[in-house]
Short mmCIF file of C-alpha atoms in Angstrom, two decimals:
data_model
loop_
_atom_site.label_atom_id
_atom_site.label_comp_id
_atom_site.label_asym_id
_atom_site.label_seq_id
_atom_site.Cartn_x
_atom_site.Cartn_y
_atom_site.Cartn_z
CA MET A 46 -3.62 32.03 -25.20
CA GLN A 47 -6.58 30.13 -26.89
CA ARG A 48 -5.78 26.91 -28.90
CA TYR A 49 -7.97 25.05 -31.42
CA PHE A 50 -8.37 21.57 -32.98
CA VAL A 51 -8.54 22.31 -36.56
CA GLU A 52 -9.98 19.23 -38.59
CA GLN A 53 -7.72 19.27 -41.17
CA ALA A 54 -3.73 18.83 -42.30
CA TYR A 55 -0.99 22.29 -41.83
CA THR A 56 -0.77 21.28 -45.19
CA GLU A 57 -3.94 21.08 -46.57
CA MET A 58 -4.71 24.50 -44.80
CA VAL A 59 -2.02 26.62 -45.96
CA ALA A 60 -3.21 25.99 -49.39
CA GLU A 61 -6.72 27.17 -48.71
CA GLY A 62 -5.70 30.10 -45.62
CA PHE A 63 -6.25 29.53 -42.41
CA SER A 64 -9.68 29.39 -40.74
CA LEU A 65 -12.22 28.52 -37.72
CA GLU A 66 -15.59 27.66 -38.63
CA GLY A 67 -18.22 26.05 -36.72
CA GLU A 68 -18.13 25.88 -32.85
CA ASP A 69 -14.76 27.29 -32.80
CA TYR A 70 -15.76 30.31 -34.88
CA HIS A 71 -18.65 30.65 -32.19
CA HIS A 72 -16.08 30.13 -29.38
CA ALA A 73 -13.54 32.65 -30.19
CA ILE A 74 -15.62 35.53 -30.99
CA ASN A 75 -18.44 34.82 -28.16
CA VAL A 76 -16.20 33.49 -25.87
CA MET A 77 -12.68 34.82 -26.27
CA ARG A 78 -14.79 38.04 -27.82
CA MET A 79 -11.56 37.94 -30.78
CA LYS A 80 -10.86 40.65 -32.83
CA GLU A 81 -8.54 42.13 -35.56
CA GLY A 82 -5.21 41.45 -34.95
CA ASP A 83 -5.55 39.11 -31.21
CA GLN A 84 -3.95 35.54 -31.60
CA CYS A 85 -3.82 31.96 -31.05
CA TYR A 86 -2.66 29.33 -31.59
CA LEU A 87 -4.06 26.75 -34.50
CA VAL A 88 -2.98 22.99 -33.80
CA PHE A 89 -3.62 20.41 -36.76
CA GLN A 90 -4.32 16.48 -38.03
CA ASP A 91 -0.31 16.21 -38.21
CA GLU A 92 0.74 17.30 -35.68
CA VAL A 93 1.53 20.59 -36.74
CA ALA A 94 0.71 24.04 -34.78
CA ILE A 95 1.20 27.37 -35.71
CA LYS A 96 0.63 31.07 -33.66
CA ALA A 97 -1.86 32.92 -35.76
CA GLU A 98 -3.18 36.20 -35.98
CA VAL A 99 -6.98 37.58 -37.13
CA THR A 100 -7.12 39.39 -40.09
CA GLN A 101 -10.88 39.17 -41.06
CA ILE A 102 -13.59 38.48 -39.27
CA LEU A 103 -16.73 37.04 -41.68
CA THR A 104 -20.52 36.03 -40.76
CA GLU A 105 -19.68 32.58 -40.10
CA LYS A 106 -15.98 32.01 -40.70
CA VAL A 107 -12.71 33.79 -38.82
CA LEU A 108 -10.16 34.26 -41.77
CA LEU A 109 -5.86 34.12 -39.83
CA ARG A 110 -2.58 33.80 -41.31
CA GLU A 111 0.18 32.20 -39.97
CA VAL A 112 2.82 34.45 -37.41
CA ALA A 113 5.35 31.90 -36.22
CA ARG A 114 5.73 27.77 -36.48
CA GLU A 115 4.82 26.52 -32.88
CA GLU A 116 8.68 25.15 -32.07
CA GLN A 117 8.61 23.59 -28.38
CA THR A 118 7.55 19.49 -28.72
CA LYS A 119 4.60 18.88 -26.59
CA GLU A 120 4.38 15.16 -26.74
CA LEU A 121 5.68 12.24 -25.36
CA PRO A 122 7.89 10.91 -27.77
CA ILE A 123 6.17 7.63 -27.29
CA HIS A 124 2.23 6.66 -28.34
CA VAL A 125 0.23 5.66 -25.20
CA THR A 126 -3.27 4.49 -25.56
CA ILE A 127 -4.80 3.76 -21.94
CA ALA A 128 -7.53 1.52 -22.52
CA CYS A 129 -9.90 1.58 -18.87
CA GLY A 130 -12.37 -2.13 -17.99
CA TYR A 131 -15.26 0.24 -17.82
CA PRO A 132 -15.73 1.04 -14.42
CA LYS A 133 -18.79 2.62 -12.22
CA GLY A 134 -19.62 6.54 -12.13
CA ASP A 135 -17.81 9.39 -14.11
CA LYS A 136 -14.27 7.75 -13.41
CA LEU A 137 -13.77 7.48 -17.58
CA GLU A 138 -14.12 11.25 -17.37
CA LEU A 139 -12.08 12.30 -14.98
CA VAL A 140 -8.92 9.06 -17.09
CA VAL A 141 -10.10 11.65 -19.79
CA GLN A 142 -9.42 14.63 -18.92
CA LYS A 143 -6.30 14.28 -16.29
CA GLY A 144 -5.01 11.61 -19.23
CA THR A 145 -4.93 14.44 -21.54
CA GLU A 146 -3.03 17.02 -19.69
CA LEU A 147 -0.87 13.83 -19.03
CA GLY A 148 -0.25 13.75 -22.61
CA ALA A 149 -2.12 10.05 -23.57
CA HIS A 150 -3.04 9.81 -27.59
CA ASN A 151 -6.11 7.59 -26.61
CA PHE A 152 -8.64 6.59 -25.17
CA ILE A 153 -9.98 2.76 -24.82
CA GLY A 154 -13.46 1.36 -23.03
CA PHE A 155 -14.23 -1.67 -23.23
CA PRO A 156 -15.95 -4.81 -20.93
CA SER A 157 -13.70 -6.42 -18.68
CA GLN A 158 -15.01 -9.28 -17.00
CA THR A 159 -15.12 -7.53 -13.69
CA SER A 160 -16.71 -4.59 -15.03
CA VAL A 161 -20.35 -3.62 -12.90
CA VAL A 162 -21.30 -0.98 -15.82
CA LYS A 163 -22.90 -2.32 -19.24
CA TRP A 164 -23.28 -0.31 -21.75
CA ASP A 165 -25.09 -0.70 -24.68
CA GLY A 166 -24.53 0.40 -28.36
CA LYS A 167 -26.42 4.12 -28.56
CA LYS A 168 -25.71 5.02 -25.04
CA LEU A 169 -21.85 3.70 -25.85
CA GLY A 170 -22.35 6.48 -29.11
CA LYS A 171 -22.65 9.09 -26.71
CA ARG A 172 -20.57 8.67 -24.21
CA GLN A 173 -17.93 8.29 -26.51
CA ASP A 174 -19.64 11.76 -28.21
CA ARG A 175 -19.09 13.56 -24.56
CA LEU A 176 -15.68 11.56 -24.19
CA SER A 177 -14.07 12.95 -27.40
CA LYS A 178 -15.56 16.17 -26.39
CA ILE A 179 -13.52 16.24 -23.13
CA ALA A 180 -10.42 15.36 -24.79
CA LYS A 181 -10.32 18.31 -26.47
CA GLU A 182 -11.49 20.76 -24.35
CA ALA A 183 -8.55 19.16 -22.13
CA ALA A 184 -5.89 18.95 -25.41
CA GLU A 185 -6.73 22.82 -25.87
CA GLN A 186 -6.19 23.41 -21.87
CA SER A 187 -2.92 22.07 -22.25
CA HIS A 188 -1.33 23.06 -25.10
CA ARG A 189 -0.92 19.67 -26.83
CA GLN A 190 -0.08 18.85 -29.97
CA VAL A 191 -3.02 16.43 -30.74
CA GLN A 192 -5.89 15.93 -29.86
CA PRO A 193 -6.81 12.61 -28.12
CA THR A 194 -9.19 9.92 -29.38
CA VAL A 195 -12.12 7.82 -28.30
CA THR A 196 -13.57 4.51 -28.60
CA MET A 197 -15.17 2.95 -26.79
CA PHE A 198 -16.12 -1.21 -27.36
CA GLU A 199 -19.31 -2.51 -26.52
CA GLN A 200 -17.45 -5.70 -27.27
CA SER A 201 -13.79 -6.54 -25.87
CA ALA A 202 -12.74 -9.54 -28.66
CA LEU A 203 -12.80 -6.89 -31.21
CA PHE A 204 -11.09 -4.66 -29.09
CA PHE A 205 -8.89 -7.41 -28.36
CA GLU A 206 -7.62 -7.95 -32.00
CA SER A 207 -6.18 -4.50 -31.92
CA PHE A 208 -2.99 -5.82 -29.82
CA SER A 209 -1.30 -6.59 -32.50
CA GLY A 210 -0.66 -3.03 -33.54
CA TYR A 211 1.24 -2.50 -30.50
CA ASP A 212 5.10 -2.39 -29.63
CA GLN A 213 4.27 -3.12 -25.80
CA ILE A 214 1.36 -4.19 -23.73
CA LEU A 215 1.05 -3.21 -20.06
CA VAL A 216 -1.62 -4.32 -18.05
CA ALA A 217 -1.26 -2.47 -14.28
CA TYR A 218 -2.38 -5.55 -11.82
CA GLU A 219 -2.89 -4.82 -7.98
CA GLU A 220 -1.61 -8.45 -7.55
CA ALA A 221 1.30 -7.54 -9.26
CA ALA A 222 1.42 -4.44 -6.76
CA LYS A 223 1.04 -7.19 -3.14
CA ILE A 224 3.78 -8.94 -4.10
CA GLY A 225 6.20 -6.07 -4.41
CA GLU A 226 6.93 -6.34 -8.80
CA LYS A 227 8.56 -3.30 -9.94
CA ALA A 228 11.27 -3.81 -12.52
CA GLN A 229 8.43 -3.92 -15.83
CA LEU A 230 7.20 -0.24 -16.07
CA VAL A 231 10.67 0.84 -15.95
CA ARG A 232 12.35 -2.14 -18.29
CA THR A 233 9.32 -1.22 -20.56
CA ILE A 234 9.29 2.13 -21.32
CA GLN A 235 13.29 2.18 -21.49
CA GLU A 236 13.35 0.20 -24.60
CA MET A 237 11.03 2.00 -26.31
CA LYS A 238 11.71 4.18 -29.09
CA ARG A 239 10.10 7.17 -30.58
CA GLY A 240 7.07 6.73 -32.24
CA GLN A 241 6.32 3.29 -30.96
CA LYS A 242 2.99 2.37 -28.92
CA LEU A 243 2.11 1.49 -25.57
CA LEU A 244 -1.40 0.05 -24.65
CA VAL A 245 -1.31 -0.01 -21.25
CA LEU A 246 -4.48 -2.11 -19.76
CA VAL A 247 -6.13 -0.96 -16.60
CA GLY A 248 -8.95 -2.83 -14.57
CA PRO A 249 -12.04 -1.57 -12.74
CA GLU A 250 -12.91 -1.10 -9.49
CA GLY A 251 -12.36 -4.89 -8.77
CA GLY A 252 -9.31 -5.12 -11.03
CA PHE A 253 -8.67 -7.63 -13.47
CA SER A 254 -9.74 -11.44 -12.95
CA ALA A 255 -6.60 -14.35 -13.21
CA LYS A 256 -8.15 -14.87 -16.15
CA GLU A 257 -8.54 -11.91 -18.08
CA VAL A 258 -4.69 -11.30 -16.62
CA SER A 259 -3.65 -14.81 -18.30
CA TYR A 260 -5.10 -13.99 -21.67
CA PHE A 261 -3.76 -10.37 -21.79
CA GLU A 262 -0.30 -12.28 -21.41
CA SER A 263 -1.04 -14.85 -24.34
CA LEU A 264 -1.83 -12.17 -26.19
CA GLY A 265 1.66 -9.97 -25.52
CA ALA A 266 1.12 -8.57 -22.53
CA HIS A 267 3.68 -7.49 -19.63
CA VAL A 268 2.35 -7.26 -15.62
CA CYS A 269 3.33 -4.16 -13.90
CA GLY A 270 3.32 -3.02 -10.49
CA LEU A 271 2.55 0.63 -10.12
CA GLY A 272 4.76 1.18 -6.73
CA PRO A 273 3.51 -0.54 -2.90
CA ARG A 274 0.24 1.42 -2.17
CA ILE A 275 -3.07 -0.49 -4.02
CA LEU A 276 -4.19 2.47 -6.98
CA ARG A 277 -7.91 3.31 -7.45
CA ALA A 278 -9.17 2.68 -11.16
CA GLU A 279 -8.96 5.79 -12.44
CA THR A 280 -5.88 6.50 -10.76
CA ALA A 281 -3.50 4.27 -11.50
CA PRO A 282 -3.55 5.65 -15.78
CA LEU A 283 -2.83 9.11 -14.29
CA TYR A 284 0.29 7.03 -12.29
CA LEU A 285 1.57 6.05 -15.53
CA LEU A 286 1.05 8.60 -17.53
CA SER A 287 3.07 10.77 -15.00
CA ALA A 288 6.21 8.31 -14.96
CA ILE A 289 5.73 7.72 -18.48
CA SER A 290 6.44 11.81 -18.78
CA TYR A 291 8.64 11.66 -15.89
CA GLN A 292 10.87 9.40 -17.87
CA PHE A 293 10.82 11.24 -21.54
CA ASP A 294 10.77 15.11 -20.37
CA LEU A 295 13.05 15.23 -17.85
CA LEU A 296 15.06 12.49 -17.07
CA GLN A 297 16.15 11.91 -20.34
CA VAL A 298 17.08 14.68 -21.54
CA MET B 259 -8.34 -7.31 3.43
CA GLN B 260 -9.64 -3.83 5.27
CA ARG B 261 -7.82 -1.62 7.35
CA TYR B 262 -8.24 1.08 10.46
CA PHE B 263 -5.88 3.36 11.24
CA VAL B 264 -5.54 3.47 15.62
CA GLU B 265 -5.62 6.55 16.96
CA GLN B 266 -2.52 4.70 19.18
CA ALA B 267 0.64 3.90 19.28
CA TYR B 268 1.63 0.02 18.44
CA THR B 269 3.65 0.31 21.75
CA GLU B 270 0.55 1.61 23.37
CA MET B 271 -1.91 -0.47 22.16
CA VAL B 272 0.06 -3.77 22.36
CA ALA B 273 0.29 -3.98 26.47
CA GLU B 274 -3.90 -3.09 26.77
CA GLY B 275 -4.86 -5.55 24.10
CA PHE B 276 -5.66 -4.27 20.40
CA SER B 277 -9.13 -3.79 19.83
CA LEU B 278 -11.66 -1.13 17.32
CA GLU B 279 -14.27 1.19 18.72
CA GLY B 280 -15.97 4.13 17.77
CA GLU B 281 -16.95 4.97 13.87
CA ASP B 282 -14.06 1.75 13.27
CA TYR B 283 -16.63 -0.38 15.34
CA HIS B 284 -18.87 0.68 13.39
CA HIS B 285 -17.79 0.45 10.01
CA ALA B 286 -16.66 -3.25 11.01
CA ILE B 287 -19.75 -5.18 12.33
CA ASN B 288 -21.76 -2.80 10.49
CA VAL B 289 -20.47 -2.47 7.14
CA MET B 290 -17.86 -4.78 7.05
CA ARG B 291 -19.91 -7.76 9.12
CA MET B 292 -17.36 -9.09 10.34
CA LYS B 293 -17.75 -12.07 12.63
CA GLU B 294 -14.82 -13.97 14.29
CA GLY B 295 -11.62 -15.12 13.46
CA ASP B 296 -12.67 -12.75 10.20
CA GLN B 297 -8.99 -10.79 9.36
CA CYS B 298 -7.96 -6.60 9.17
CA TYR B 299 -4.96 -4.95 8.89
CA LEU B 300 -4.77 -2.03 11.99
CA VAL B 301 -2.34 0.71 11.72
CA PHE B 302 -0.73 2.50 14.61
CA GLN B 303 0.61 6.18 14.72
CA ASP B 304 3.91 4.87 14.85
CA GLU B 305 3.64 3.25 11.66
CA VAL B 306 4.14 -0.38 12.28
CA ALA B 307 0.84 -2.10 10.24
CA ILE B 308 -0.08 -5.89 12.02
CA LYS B 309 -2.81 -8.24 10.70
CA ALA B 310 -5.38 -9.23 13.49
CA GLU B 311 -8.10 -11.74 14.01
CA VAL B 312 -10.90 -10.75 16.03
CA THR B 313 -11.26 -12.72 19.19
CA GLN B 314 -14.38 -11.64 20.45
CA ILE B 315 -16.80 -8.92 19.71
CA LEU B 316 -18.40 -6.83 22.16
CA THR B 317 -21.20 -4.39 22.62
CA GLU B 318 -18.75 -1.31 21.48
CA LYS B 319 -15.71 -2.46 21.21
CA VAL B 320 -13.97 -5.36 18.45
CA LEU B 321 -10.96 -7.44 20.65
CA LEU B 322 -8.15 -9.08 18.45
CA ARG B 323 -4.81 -10.38 18.05
CA GLU B 324 -2.05 -9.87 16.69
CA VAL B 325 -1.65 -12.34 13.69
CA ALA B 326 1.73 -11.04 11.80
CA ARG B 327 3.55 -7.59 11.13
CA GLU B 328 2.82 -6.40 8.12
CA GLU B 329 6.20 -6.51 6.14
CA GLN B 330 6.32 -5.06 3.48
CA THR B 331 6.80 -0.90 3.31
CA LYS B 332 3.89 0.71 1.49
CA GLU B 333 5.35 3.99 2.19
CA LEU B 334 7.84 6.79 0.25
CA PRO B 335 11.22 6.75 1.39
CA ILE B 336 10.62 11.06 1.94
CA HIS B 337 8.68 12.43 3.48
CA VAL B 338 5.80 14.76 1.43
CA THR B 339 3.91 17.62 1.89
CA ILE B 340 2.32 19.32 -0.81
CA ALA B 341 0.39 22.55 -0.35
CA CYS B 342 -2.25 24.11 -2.51
CA GLY B 343 -3.26 28.12 -2.91
CA TYR B 344 -6.91 27.24 -2.21
CA PRO B 345 -8.50 26.19 -5.57
CA LYS B 346 -12.00 26.84 -6.56
CA GLY B 347 -14.61 24.61 -5.97
CA ASP B 348 -13.85 20.67 -4.98
CA LYS B 349 -10.49 20.15 -6.02
CA LEU B 350 -8.73 19.28 -3.13
CA GLU B 351 -10.94 16.50 -2.12
CA LEU B 352 -9.21 15.57 -5.99
CA VAL B 353 -6.29 16.50 -4.37
CA VAL B 354 -6.33 14.75 -0.84
CA GLN B 355 -8.03 11.40 -2.33
CA LYS B 356 -5.64 10.51 -5.19
CA GLY B 357 -2.82 12.16 -3.29
CA THR B 358 -3.15 9.77 -0.28
CA GLU B 359 -2.89 7.49 -2.51
CA LEU B 360 -0.21 8.32 -4.15
CA GLY B 361 1.47 8.10 -1.34
CA ALA B 362 1.60 12.12 -0.01
CA HIS B 363 2.11 12.63 4.04
CA ASN B 364 1.08 16.12 4.38
CA PHE B 365 -1.83 18.68 2.98
CA ILE B 366 -1.36 22.44 3.31
CA GLY B 367 -4.06 24.55 1.89
CA PHE B 368 -3.70 28.40 2.01
CA PRO B 369 -4.65 31.76 0.07
CA SER B 370 -2.41 32.35 -2.67
CA GLN B 371 -2.23 36.34 -3.93
CA THR B 372 -4.55 34.45 -7.35
CA SER B 373 -6.76 32.46 -5.34
CA VAL B 374 -10.23 33.48 -5.91
CA VAL B 375 -11.77 31.84 -3.14
CA LYS B 376 -11.65 33.41 0.59
CA TRP B 377 -12.15 30.84 2.77
CA ASP B 378 -13.05 32.12 7.16
CA GLY B 379 -12.12 30.56 10.27
CA LYS B 380 -14.87 28.81 10.97
CA LYS B 381 -15.83 27.14 7.58
CA LEU B 382 -12.20 26.13 7.03
CA GLY B 383 -12.45 24.33 9.99
CA LYS B 384 -15.32 22.24 9.25
CA ARG B 385 -13.05 21.69 5.19
CA GLN B 386 -10.20 20.94 7.13
CA ASP B 387 -12.15 18.07 8.92
CA ARG B 388 -13.88 16.90 5.98
CA LEU B 389 -10.54 16.67 3.68
CA SER B 390 -9.42 14.40 6.60
CA LYS B 391 -12.00 11.97 6.57
CA ILE B 392 -11.19 11.72 3.15
CA ALA B 393 -7.40 11.27 3.45
CA LYS B 394 -8.23 8.69 6.40
CA GLU B 395 -10.31 6.79 3.73
CA ALA B 396 -8.39 6.38 0.83
CA ALA B 397 -5.36 5.31 3.57
CA GLU B 398 -7.53 2.52 4.36
CA GLN B 399 -7.83 1.77 1.01
CA SER B 400 -4.76 1.97 -0.95
CA HIS B 401 -3.18 0.30 2.10
CA ARG B 402 -1.24 3.41 3.50
CA GLN B 403 1.10 2.21 6.51
CA VAL B 404 0.43 6.50 7.52
CA GLN B 405 -2.47 8.54 7.60
CA PRO B 406 -1.56 12.27 6.11
CA THR B 407 -2.43 15.22 7.84
CA VAL B 408 -4.74 18.34 6.31
CA THR B 409 -3.55 21.85 7.74
CA MET B 410 -6.14 24.41 6.00
CA PHE B 411 -4.48 28.27 7.00
CA GLU B 412 -6.31 31.14 7.04
CA GLN B 413 -3.27 33.49 6.51
CA SER B 414 -0.52 32.30 4.65
CA ALA B 415 2.14 34.39 6.55
CA LEU B 416 1.92 31.34 9.05
CA PHE B 417 2.22 28.92 6.55
CA PHE B 418 5.82 30.32 5.23
CA GLU B 419 6.88 30.33 8.74
CA SER B 420 6.84 26.73 8.74
CA PHE B 421 9.04 27.18 5.42
CA SER B 422 12.51 26.55 7.33
CA GLY B 423 10.87 22.74 8.58
CA TYR B 424 11.56 20.87 5.56
CA ASP B 425 15.01 19.42 3.98
CA GLN B 426 13.63 20.82 0.56
CA ILE B 427 10.67 23.10 -1.29
CA LEU B 428 9.15 22.95 -5.04
CA VAL B 429 7.30 25.30 -6.35
CA ALA B 430 5.40 23.99 -10.04
CA TYR B 431 5.53 27.02 -11.32
CA GLU B 432 3.93 27.11 -15.67
CA GLU B 433 6.06 29.64 -16.73
CA ALA B 434 8.83 27.25 -15.96
CA ALA B 435 6.87 24.46 -17.71
CA LYS B 436 6.75 27.22 -21.03
CA ILE B 437 10.26 27.59 -21.28
CA GLY B 438 11.41 24.23 -20.86
CA GLU B 439 13.15 23.86 -17.26
CA LYS B 440 13.21 19.93 -17.40
CA ALA B 441 16.38 19.41 -14.16
CA GLN B 442 14.97 20.99 -11.25
CA LEU B 443 12.36 18.63 -10.48
CA VAL B 444 15.26 14.93 -11.05
CA ARG B 445 18.07 17.08 -9.84
CA THR B 446 16.00 17.60 -6.58
CA ILE B 447 14.35 14.76 -5.64
CA GLN B 448 17.75 12.77 -6.75
CA GLU B 449 19.60 14.79 -4.33
CA MET B 450 16.83 13.73 -0.59
CA LYS B 451 17.99 10.98 1.33
CA ARG B 452 15.55 8.60 3.27
CA GLY B 453 13.23 10.45 6.14
CA GLN B 454 13.83 14.15 4.74
CA LYS B 455 10.69 16.45 4.04
CA LEU B 456 10.41 17.96 0.61
CA LEU B 457 7.47 20.65 0.34
CA VAL B 458 5.88 21.03 -3.24
CA LEU B 459 3.80 24.15 -3.46
CA VAL B 460 1.09 24.53 -6.25
CA GLY B 461 -0.67 27.36 -7.20
CA PRO B 462 -4.54 27.62 -7.85
CA GLU B 463 -6.15 28.04 -11.11
CA GLY B 464 -3.99 31.13 -12.42
CA GLY B 465 -1.48 29.86 -11.26
CA PHE B 466 0.96 31.67 -8.67
CA SER B 467 1.94 35.50 -9.53
CA ALA B 468 6.13 36.24 -10.67
CA LYS B 469 5.52 38.23 -6.87
CA GLU B 470 4.77 34.71 -5.04
CA VAL B 471 7.25 33.12 -6.66
CA SER B 472 10.11 35.46 -5.94
CA TYR B 473 8.86 35.62 -2.64
CA PHE B 474 9.06 31.33 -2.00
CA GLU B 475 12.46 31.81 -4.11
CA SER B 476 13.21 33.94 -1.25
CA LEU B 477 12.80 31.83 1.36
CA GLY B 478 14.71 28.70 -0.32
CA ALA B 479 12.53 27.22 -3.04
CA HIS B 480 13.47 25.92 -6.47
CA VAL B 481 10.74 26.56 -9.58
CA CYS B 482 9.96 23.42 -11.84
CA GLY B 483 8.43 22.48 -14.80
CA LEU B 484 6.76 19.39 -15.01
CA GLY B 485 6.85 18.43 -18.53
CA PRO B 486 5.66 20.52 -21.73
CA ARG B 487 2.49 19.93 -21.29
CA ILE B 488 0.18 23.28 -19.33
CA LEU B 489 -1.49 21.03 -16.09
CA ARG B 490 -4.20 22.18 -13.84
CA ALA B 491 -4.11 22.57 -10.48
CA GLU B 492 -6.07 19.94 -9.28
CA THR B 493 -3.29 17.27 -11.91
CA ALA B 494 0.41 18.72 -11.23
CA PRO B 495 0.23 17.10 -7.21
CA LEU B 496 -0.86 14.18 -9.11
CA TYR B 497 1.97 14.25 -11.55
CA LEU B 498 4.90 15.12 -8.59
CA LEU B 499 3.89 12.57 -6.65
CA SER B 500 3.52 9.76 -9.36
CA ALA B 501 7.01 11.30 -10.79
CA ILE B 502 8.69 10.67 -7.09
CA SER B 503 6.68 7.04 -6.62
CA TYR B 504 8.56 6.29 -10.03
CA GLN B 505 11.42 7.66 -9.28
CA PHE B 506 11.76 5.91 -5.67
CA ASP B 507 9.98 3.00 -5.26
CA LEU B 508 10.98 1.55 -8.77
CA LEU B 509 13.30 3.09 -10.21
CA GLN B 510 16.08 2.70 -7.85
CA VAL B 511 15.10 -0.51 -6.33
#
């Protein structure tokens, strides 16, 4: 069943009545060809999701009524932010699409010392919009209750200032995998409690430099290995999110 | 350091001396610009890997000597075969590339009842070659000690006959995720022992039909959920392989 993320909180919209407008209106009418009596999910900014039924179709608005709350929790108990040093090509698209399916809360791009690609402010804005749209579509398709945010930093310093806002920080570091580091990922995520925030740093193709990793460590980050195989820049975040889901969604039940 | 999969067993090649020929020769000379004294890894069909040093460059052959065995095991303790009902587009390419990085031993494609794409024998052969090449490159890049095989079935019946060769069979089934099935993946993989074979069945875009799933179950397969979010056809195998690596490479140490 189709899923729409609306830009208001449930508590706001319940007062004025549920509706779809703008792009979602056009999607519901022209793509899904919804009629009165058809149902869809509405997901609100406060993580509430409901099953709703179309009651009326107006010129630029679909009106709906609540049928039931969605009871099953679709979200990971911890909030995971995936931060990628800008990789080449369209790898961030893959990370955002798959990472949204796998439960990430936020995506961040930043210029790593080893990033080959340079993005200026205007291009970054466009890219952020495009990636946000990919996140929205993937969130709808994968039945998320949260639409992940995408933030693209032009200067890494501004991003580094935000590190104090996280409960734990992990750095996926190829050199750690090579020397067989195995304990840190398990230790960190098993220590985390519901609602806590995890930041995961993943390098571009060449990996982070040793200097960058030391700097991250000085800001409270822990280096972790992701098994003995060397993963590409865009595969590491998918491994991490899958491992976190396995730990919290399947093992701890 | 560059890694080459050679088509002989270590025990065979050690007698006649180590060498690179054909495509690997051209890659070593023209792409890597290797010279006498340079080092690379050689990986043999019997899962032995060595660090080797170039001793001489001939017209169509690079001669090498063994420097050291590679001690660290890069392979999962269980052999995982990922079988995909043919999906649309180039999704199999993504599954083979990322699945190789994540440790799969074999990839199988087969026509599922809900597969939209139909492949005939000749096209399938070409596709199998292309996917095998992707697996080889990804195995080199991710430092594998096994080069995964790719087998594309034209008739699913032939594939189903091979089910008895596996110790465990799992079906990733969307409907299981929807009703909150959480226990099967953990139970199955935690029961498995070193060297055992796991077959994982993943549907195309529309998922498997209920009838197909019943048939798989009659052949010994167990249905499993992969967390509460709905994963795309190409994401489910990556989740499974990451979860298996987390369980065996990081948790059980």
